[in-house]
Amino acid sequence: MIYNQVTLFSPKIITEAPDGVTFDVTNPLVVEKLPGSRAQIKIKPVKDTRVLDASELTRLSSSLDEVDHSLQQYLELETSQTALMNPGDHITYPGGKSFLMNPGAFGFTPRDTPDLGHGKFLGIGCQKSIRYIEGPKGPGNKRVGVVVDTKKTPFHSCLPMVETAAGIINLSNRPLGNLEVDHLKTAFIGLSAQTRHETPPRTITIHSFSTE
């Protein structure tokens, strides 16, 4: 199966069961959150029985309104499978963007992903897209190309909030002032954090800070 969160392609036509095929996708998170439960996905054949031929480029047209994007969508998804199926090594975003979670395992050095301070580091990755291009025999000889651009962007390190905050403001036993709170809001609002005093831990999204 070739898939992401919303789209799925099957390398073969699902004919084994008219009512669909069931897959057990129970993982440790399901067992932890819902003890004794199972997670299953049932895939049923779609009504559209057209088979996508990965070598079929005859439907391409210079008119954008007439272009069939099915092959392009499939190839976008297929070339993203390694990143999507290995969340421990990659983090993916819409638009074909993905970044390495452990760059050192792929030959990069600390100089490639330096610490930026304030609990941030420079993440390295790429943006990939599928483009239709003219083949070596000129007009009418179409090919599919994969365009890859390198990307770098700041990421927040996985650190205790107090440690991250200490790198932004001067923490002490006195109450925080409005200016310090504003600095914390700028740095943290919209980020997700995980509690450590609860079992199991709870994931929360930071929306605001208070001087109290």
mmCIF file of C-alpha atoms in Angstrom:
data_model
loop_
_atom_site.group_PDB
_atom_site.id
_atom_site.type_symbol
_atom_site.label_atom_id
_atom_site.label_comp_id
_atom_site.label_asym_id
_atom_site.label_seq_id
_atom_site.Cartn_x
_atom_site.Cartn_y
_atom_site.Cartn_z
ATOM 1 C CA MET A 1 0.000 0.000 0.000
ATOM 2 C CA ILE A 2 1.160 3.521 -0.854
ATOM 3 C CA TYR A 3 -0.499 6.039 1.450
ATOM 4 C CA ASN A 4 -0.450 9.073 3.716
ATOM 5 C CA GLN A 5 -3.051 10.494 6.107
ATOM 6 C CA VAL A 6 -5.766 10.982 3.463
ATOM 7 C CA THR A 7 -4.838 9.113 0.265
ATOM 8 C CA LEU A 8 -4.164 5.453 -0.446
ATOM 9 C CA PHE A 9 -3.055 3.606 -3.572
ATOM 10 C CA SER A 10 -2.899 -0.186 -3.850
ATOM 11 C CA PRO A 11 -0.270 -1.805 -6.126
ATOM 12 C CA LYS A 12 -2.860 -4.460 -6.960
ATOM 13 C CA ILE A 13 -6.611 -4.418 -7.361
ATOM 14 C CA ILE A 14 -8.386 -5.441 -4.155
ATOM 15 C CA THR A 15 -10.438 -8.459 -5.208
ATOM 16 C CA GLU A 16 -9.866 -10.902 -2.358
ATOM 17 C CA ALA A 17 -13.004 -9.793 -0.518
ATOM 18 C CA PRO A 18 -15.894 -7.841 -2.074
ATOM 19 C CA ASP A 19 -16.524 -6.154 1.281
ATOM 20 C CA GLY A 20 -12.934 -5.010 1.639
ATOM 21 C CA VAL A 21 -9.720 -6.002 3.391
ATOM 22 C CA THR A 22 -9.137 -5.449 7.126
ATOM 23 C CA PHE A 23 -5.729 -4.540 8.561
ATOM 24 C CA ASP A 24 -4.834 -4.597 12.261
ATOM 25 C CA VAL A 25 -2.891 -1.399 13.019
ATOM 26 C CA THR A 26 -2.766 -1.693 16.805
ATOM 27 C CA ASN A 27 0.415 -0.070 18.123
ATOM 28 C CA PRO A 28 1.903 0.565 21.600
ATOM 29 C CA LEU A 29 0.153 3.958 21.833
ATOM 30 C CA VAL A 30 -3.264 2.334 21.319
ATOM 31 C CA VAL A 31 -2.475 -0.305 23.958
ATOM 32 C CA GLU A 32 -1.347 2.414 26.397
ATOM 33 C CA LYS A 33 -4.322 4.736 25.878
ATOM 34 C CA LEU A 34 -7.025 2.077 25.391
ATOM 35 C CA PRO A 35 -6.014 -1.116 27.225
ATOM 36 C CA GLY A 36 -7.667 -4.212 25.799
ATOM 37 C CA SER A 37 -8.668 -2.460 22.572
ATOM 38 C CA ARG A 38 -7.626 -3.107 18.987
ATOM 39 C CA ALA A 39 -7.291 -0.654 16.094
ATOM 40 C CA GLN A 40 -8.351 -1.878 12.687
ATOM 41 C CA ILE A 41 -8.661 -0.264 9.262
ATOM 42 C CA LYS A 42 -11.029 -1.663 6.653
ATOM 43 C CA ILE A 43 -10.226 -0.818 3.043
ATOM 44 C CA LYS A 44 -12.962 -1.244 0.465
ATOM 45 C CA PRO A 45 -12.552 -1.082 -3.337
ATOM 46 C CA VAL A 46 -13.610 2.251 -4.832
ATOM 47 C CA LYS A 47 -16.299 2.449 -7.470
ATOM 48 C CA ASP A 48 -13.848 3.922 -9.967
ATOM 49 C CA THR A 49 -12.063 0.846 -11.342
ATOM 50 C CA ARG A 50 -9.576 2.749 -13.513
ATOM 51 C CA VAL A 51 -6.060 1.412 -13.077
ATOM 52 C CA LEU A 52 -3.268 3.983 -12.802
ATOM 53 C CA ASP A 53 -0.415 3.152 -15.186
ATOM 54 C CA ALA A 54 2.815 4.675 -13.877
ATOM 55 C CA SER A 55 4.228 4.782 -17.422
ATOM 56 C CA GLU A 56 1.150 6.457 -18.954
ATOM 57 C CA LEU A 57 1.912 10.030 -19.970
ATOM 58 C CA THR A 58 -0.432 10.348 -22.933
ATOM 59 C CA ARG A 59 -3.001 12.256 -20.878
ATOM 60 C CA LEU A 60 -0.626 15.183 -20.395
ATOM 61 C CA SER A 61 -1.667 18.412 -22.037
ATOM 62 C CA SER A 62 -0.297 21.930 -22.269
ATOM 63 C CA SER A 63 -3.703 23.111 -21.030
ATOM 64 C CA LEU A 64 -3.762 23.054 -17.217
ATOM 65 C CA ASP A 65 -7.526 22.424 -17.227
ATOM 66 C CA GLU A 66 -7.014 19.182 -19.157
ATOM 67 C CA VAL A 67 -4.104 17.747 -17.182
ATOM 68 C CA ASP A 68 -4.826 14.551 -15.228
ATOM 69 C CA HIS A 69 -2.890 14.821 -11.944
ATOM 70 C CA SER A 70 -3.500 11.209 -10.822
ATOM 71 C CA LEU A 71 -0.054 9.973 -11.859
ATOM 72 C CA GLN A 72 1.621 13.025 -10.341
ATOM 73 C CA GLN A 73 -0.273 12.533 -7.069
ATOM 74 C CA TYR A 74 0.735 8.874 -6.942
ATOM 75 C CA LEU A 75 4.417 9.598 -7.593
ATOM 76 C CA GLU A 76 4.426 12.401 -4.995
ATOM 77 C CA LEU A 77 3.114 9.902 -2.463
ATOM 78 C CA GLU A 78 5.352 6.999 -3.481
ATOM 79 C CA THR A 79 8.535 9.067 -3.267
ATOM 80 C CA SER A 80 7.519 10.188 0.238
ATOM 81 C CA GLN A 81 6.965 6.716 1.687
ATOM 82 C CA THR A 82 10.375 6.374 3.359
ATOM 83 C CA ALA A 83 9.882 9.628 5.261
ATOM 84 C CA LEU A 84 6.225 8.919 6.122
ATOM 85 C CA MET A 85 6.894 5.373 7.329
ATOM 86 C CA ASN A 86 9.892 6.294 9.497
ATOM 87 C CA PRO A 87 8.710 9.075 11.849
ATOM 88 C CA GLY A 88 11.666 8.450 14.133
ATOM 89 C CA ASP A 89 14.052 9.564 11.387
ATOM 90 C CA HIS A 90 11.930 12.087 9.480
ATOM 91 C CA ILE A 91 9.266 14.684 10.148
ATOM 92 C CA THR A 92 7.061 15.536 7.178
ATOM 93 C CA TYR A 93 4.978 18.575 6.265
ATOM 94 C CA PRO A 94 2.527 19.347 3.441
ATOM 95 C CA GLY A 95 3.981 20.479 0.149
ATOM 96 C CA GLY A 96 6.608 17.712 -0.056
ATOM 97 C CA LYS A 97 8.731 19.050 2.813
ATOM 98 C CA SER A 98 10.575 16.716 5.190
ATOM 99 C CA PHE A 99 13.324 17.197 7.756
ATOM 100 C CA LEU A 100 15.783 14.816 9.416
ATOM 101 C CA MET A 101 15.265 14.088 13.103
ATOM 102 C CA ASN A 102 18.760 12.609 13.481
ATOM 103 C CA PRO A 103 20.985 14.204 10.814
ATOM 104 C CA GLY A 104 24.108 12.513 12.188
ATOM 105 C CA ALA A 105 22.762 9.125 11.111
ATOM 106 C CA PHE A 106 22.721 10.371 7.507
ATOM 107 C CA GLY A 107 26.273 11.697 7.393
ATOM 108 C CA PHE A 108 25.699 15.277 8.553
ATOM 109 C CA THR A 109 27.889 16.892 11.210
ATOM 110 C CA PRO A 110 27.001 19.259 14.100
ATOM 111 C CA ARG A 111 28.267 22.120 11.909
ATOM 112 C CA ASP A 112 25.408 21.408 9.484
ATOM 113 C CA THR A 113 22.766 21.741 12.217
ATOM 114 C CA PRO A 114 24.161 24.269 14.732
ATOM 115 C CA ASP A 115 22.581 25.216 18.032
ATOM 116 C CA LEU A 116 20.812 28.567 17.597
ATOM 117 C CA GLY A 117 20.320 29.254 21.299
ATOM 118 C CA HIS A 118 17.034 29.782 23.152
ATOM 119 C CA GLY A 119 16.299 26.054 22.859
ATOM 120 C CA LYS A 120 16.451 26.003 19.055
ATOM 121 C CA PHE A 121 18.609 24.284 16.451
ATOM 122 C CA LEU A 122 18.891 24.490 12.673
ATOM 123 C CA GLY A 123 17.062 21.543 11.090
ATOM 124 C CA ILE A 124 18.082 20.207 7.688
ATOM 125 C CA GLY A 125 15.805 18.621 5.119
ATOM 126 C CA CYS A 126 14.409 19.026 1.637
ATOM 127 C CA GLN A 127 11.356 19.911 -0.428
ATOM 128 C CA LYS A 128 10.425 17.458 -3.169
ATOM 129 C CA SER A 129 8.052 17.832 -6.085
ATOM 130 C CA ILE A 130 7.114 15.869 -9.195
ATOM 131 C CA ARG A 131 7.373 17.731 -12.509
ATOM 132 C CA TYR A 132 6.510 16.728 -16.055
ATOM 133 C CA ILE A 133 9.435 17.533 -18.340
ATOM 134 C CA GLU A 134 10.342 17.174 -21.994
ATOM 135 C CA GLY A 135 12.207 13.950 -22.733
ATOM 136 C CA PRO A 136 15.558 13.528 -24.570
ATOM 137 C CA LYS A 137 13.826 13.147 -27.945
ATOM 138 C CA GLY A 138 12.254 16.600 -27.810
ATOM 139 C CA PRO A 139 8.595 17.679 -28.085
ATOM 140 C CA GLY A 140 6.073 14.902 -27.561
ATOM 141 C CA ASN A 141 8.555 12.758 -25.613
ATOM 142 C CA LYS A 142 7.430 13.390 -22.039
ATOM 143 C CA ARG A 143 9.152 12.255 -18.852
ATOM 144 C CA VAL A 144 8.580 12.606 -15.113
ATOM 145 C CA GLY A 145 11.233 14.309 -13.019
ATOM 146 C CA VAL A 146 11.742 14.568 -9.265
ATOM 147 C CA VAL A 147 12.885 18.040 -8.212
ATOM 148 C CA VAL A 148 14.589 18.190 -4.797
ATOM 149 C CA ASP A 149 15.627 21.416 -3.069
ATOM 150 C CA THR A 150 17.537 21.440 0.220
ATOM 151 C CA LYS A 151 15.890 23.239 3.122
ATOM 152 C CA LYS A 152 17.035 24.520 6.510
ATOM 153 C CA THR A 153 14.754 25.943 9.173
ATOM 154 C CA PRO A 154 14.866 26.512 12.964
ATOM 155 C CA PHE A 155 13.358 23.799 15.184
ATOM 156 C CA HIS A 156 12.653 23.741 18.904
ATOM 157 C CA SER A 157 14.731 21.221 20.832
ATOM 158 C CA CYS A 158 12.964 18.706 23.086
ATOM 159 C CA LEU A 159 13.836 20.253 26.460
ATOM 160 C CA PRO A 160 12.085 20.869 29.802
ATOM 161 C CA MET A 161 10.125 24.129 29.567
ATOM 162 C CA VAL A 162 11.967 25.634 32.536
ATOM 163 C CA GLU A 163 15.307 24.973 30.841
ATOM 164 C CA THR A 164 14.123 26.534 27.597
ATOM 165 C CA ALA A 165 12.633 29.536 29.398
ATOM 166 C CA ALA A 166 15.884 30.067 31.305
ATOM 167 C CA GLY A 167 17.639 30.556 27.981
ATOM 168 C CA ILE A 168 15.180 33.321 27.042
ATOM 169 C CA ILE A 169 14.669 35.278 30.271
ATOM 170 C CA ASN A 170 16.393 35.588 33.653
ATOM 171 C CA LEU A 171 14.469 33.216 35.925
ATOM 172 C CA SER A 172 14.489 33.930 39.653
ATOM 173 C CA ASN A 173 12.200 33.661 42.677
ATOM 174 C CA ARG A 174 10.583 37.043 41.971
ATOM 175 C CA PRO A 175 7.360 37.330 39.962
ATOM 176 C CA LEU A 176 7.714 37.776 36.201
ATOM 177 C CA GLY A 177 7.173 41.212 34.712
ATOM 178 C CA ASN A 178 4.999 41.977 31.697
ATOM 179 C CA LEU A 179 8.024 42.286 29.390
ATOM 180 C CA GLU A 180 9.309 38.859 30.403
ATOM 181 C CA VAL A 181 5.867 37.326 29.916
ATOM 182 C CA ASP A 182 5.727 38.864 26.445
ATOM 183 C CA HIS A 183 9.065 37.211 25.609
ATOM 184 C CA LEU A 184 7.723 33.838 26.778
ATOM 185 C CA LYS A 185 4.526 34.265 24.765
ATOM 186 C CA THR A 186 6.525 34.960 21.624
ATOM 187 C CA ALA A 187 8.668 31.868 22.181
ATOM 188 C CA PHE A 188 6.076 29.333 23.359
ATOM 189 C CA ILE A 189 2.527 30.108 22.182
ATOM 190 C CA GLY A 190 1.391 27.500 19.670
ATOM 191 C CA LEU A 191 3.948 24.888 20.759
ATOM 192 C CA SER A 192 3.011 21.506 22.201
ATOM 193 C CA ALA A 193 4.308 20.320 25.562
ATOM 194 C CA GLN A 194 4.038 17.050 27.451
ATOM 195 C CA THR A 195 3.358 16.733 31.164
ATOM 196 C CA ARG A 196 5.750 14.669 33.290
ATOM 197 C CA HIS A 197 3.797 14.580 36.563
ATOM 198 C CA GLU A 198 0.926 12.496 35.158
ATOM 199 C CA THR A 199 0.659 8.869 34.129
ATOM 200 C CA PRO A 200 0.223 8.559 31.232
ATOM 201 C CA PRO A 201 1.731 11.914 30.182
ATOM 202 C CA ARG A 202 -0.668 14.449 28.665
ATOM 203 C CA THR A 203 0.098 16.526 25.554
ATOM 204 C CA ILE A 204 -1.060 20.132 25.748
ATOM 205 C CA THR A 205 -0.845 23.166 23.470
ATOM 206 C CA ILE A 206 0.442 26.400 24.999
ATOM 207 C CA HIS A 207 -1.995 29.284 24.483
ATOM 208 C CA SER A 208 -0.900 31.961 26.955
ATOM 209 C CA PHE A 209 1.195 32.935 29.987
ATOM 210 C CA SER A 210 0.293 34.767 33.165
ATOM 211 C CA THR A 211 2.324 36.930 35.560
ATOM 212 C CA GLU A 212 0.788 35.075 38.506
#
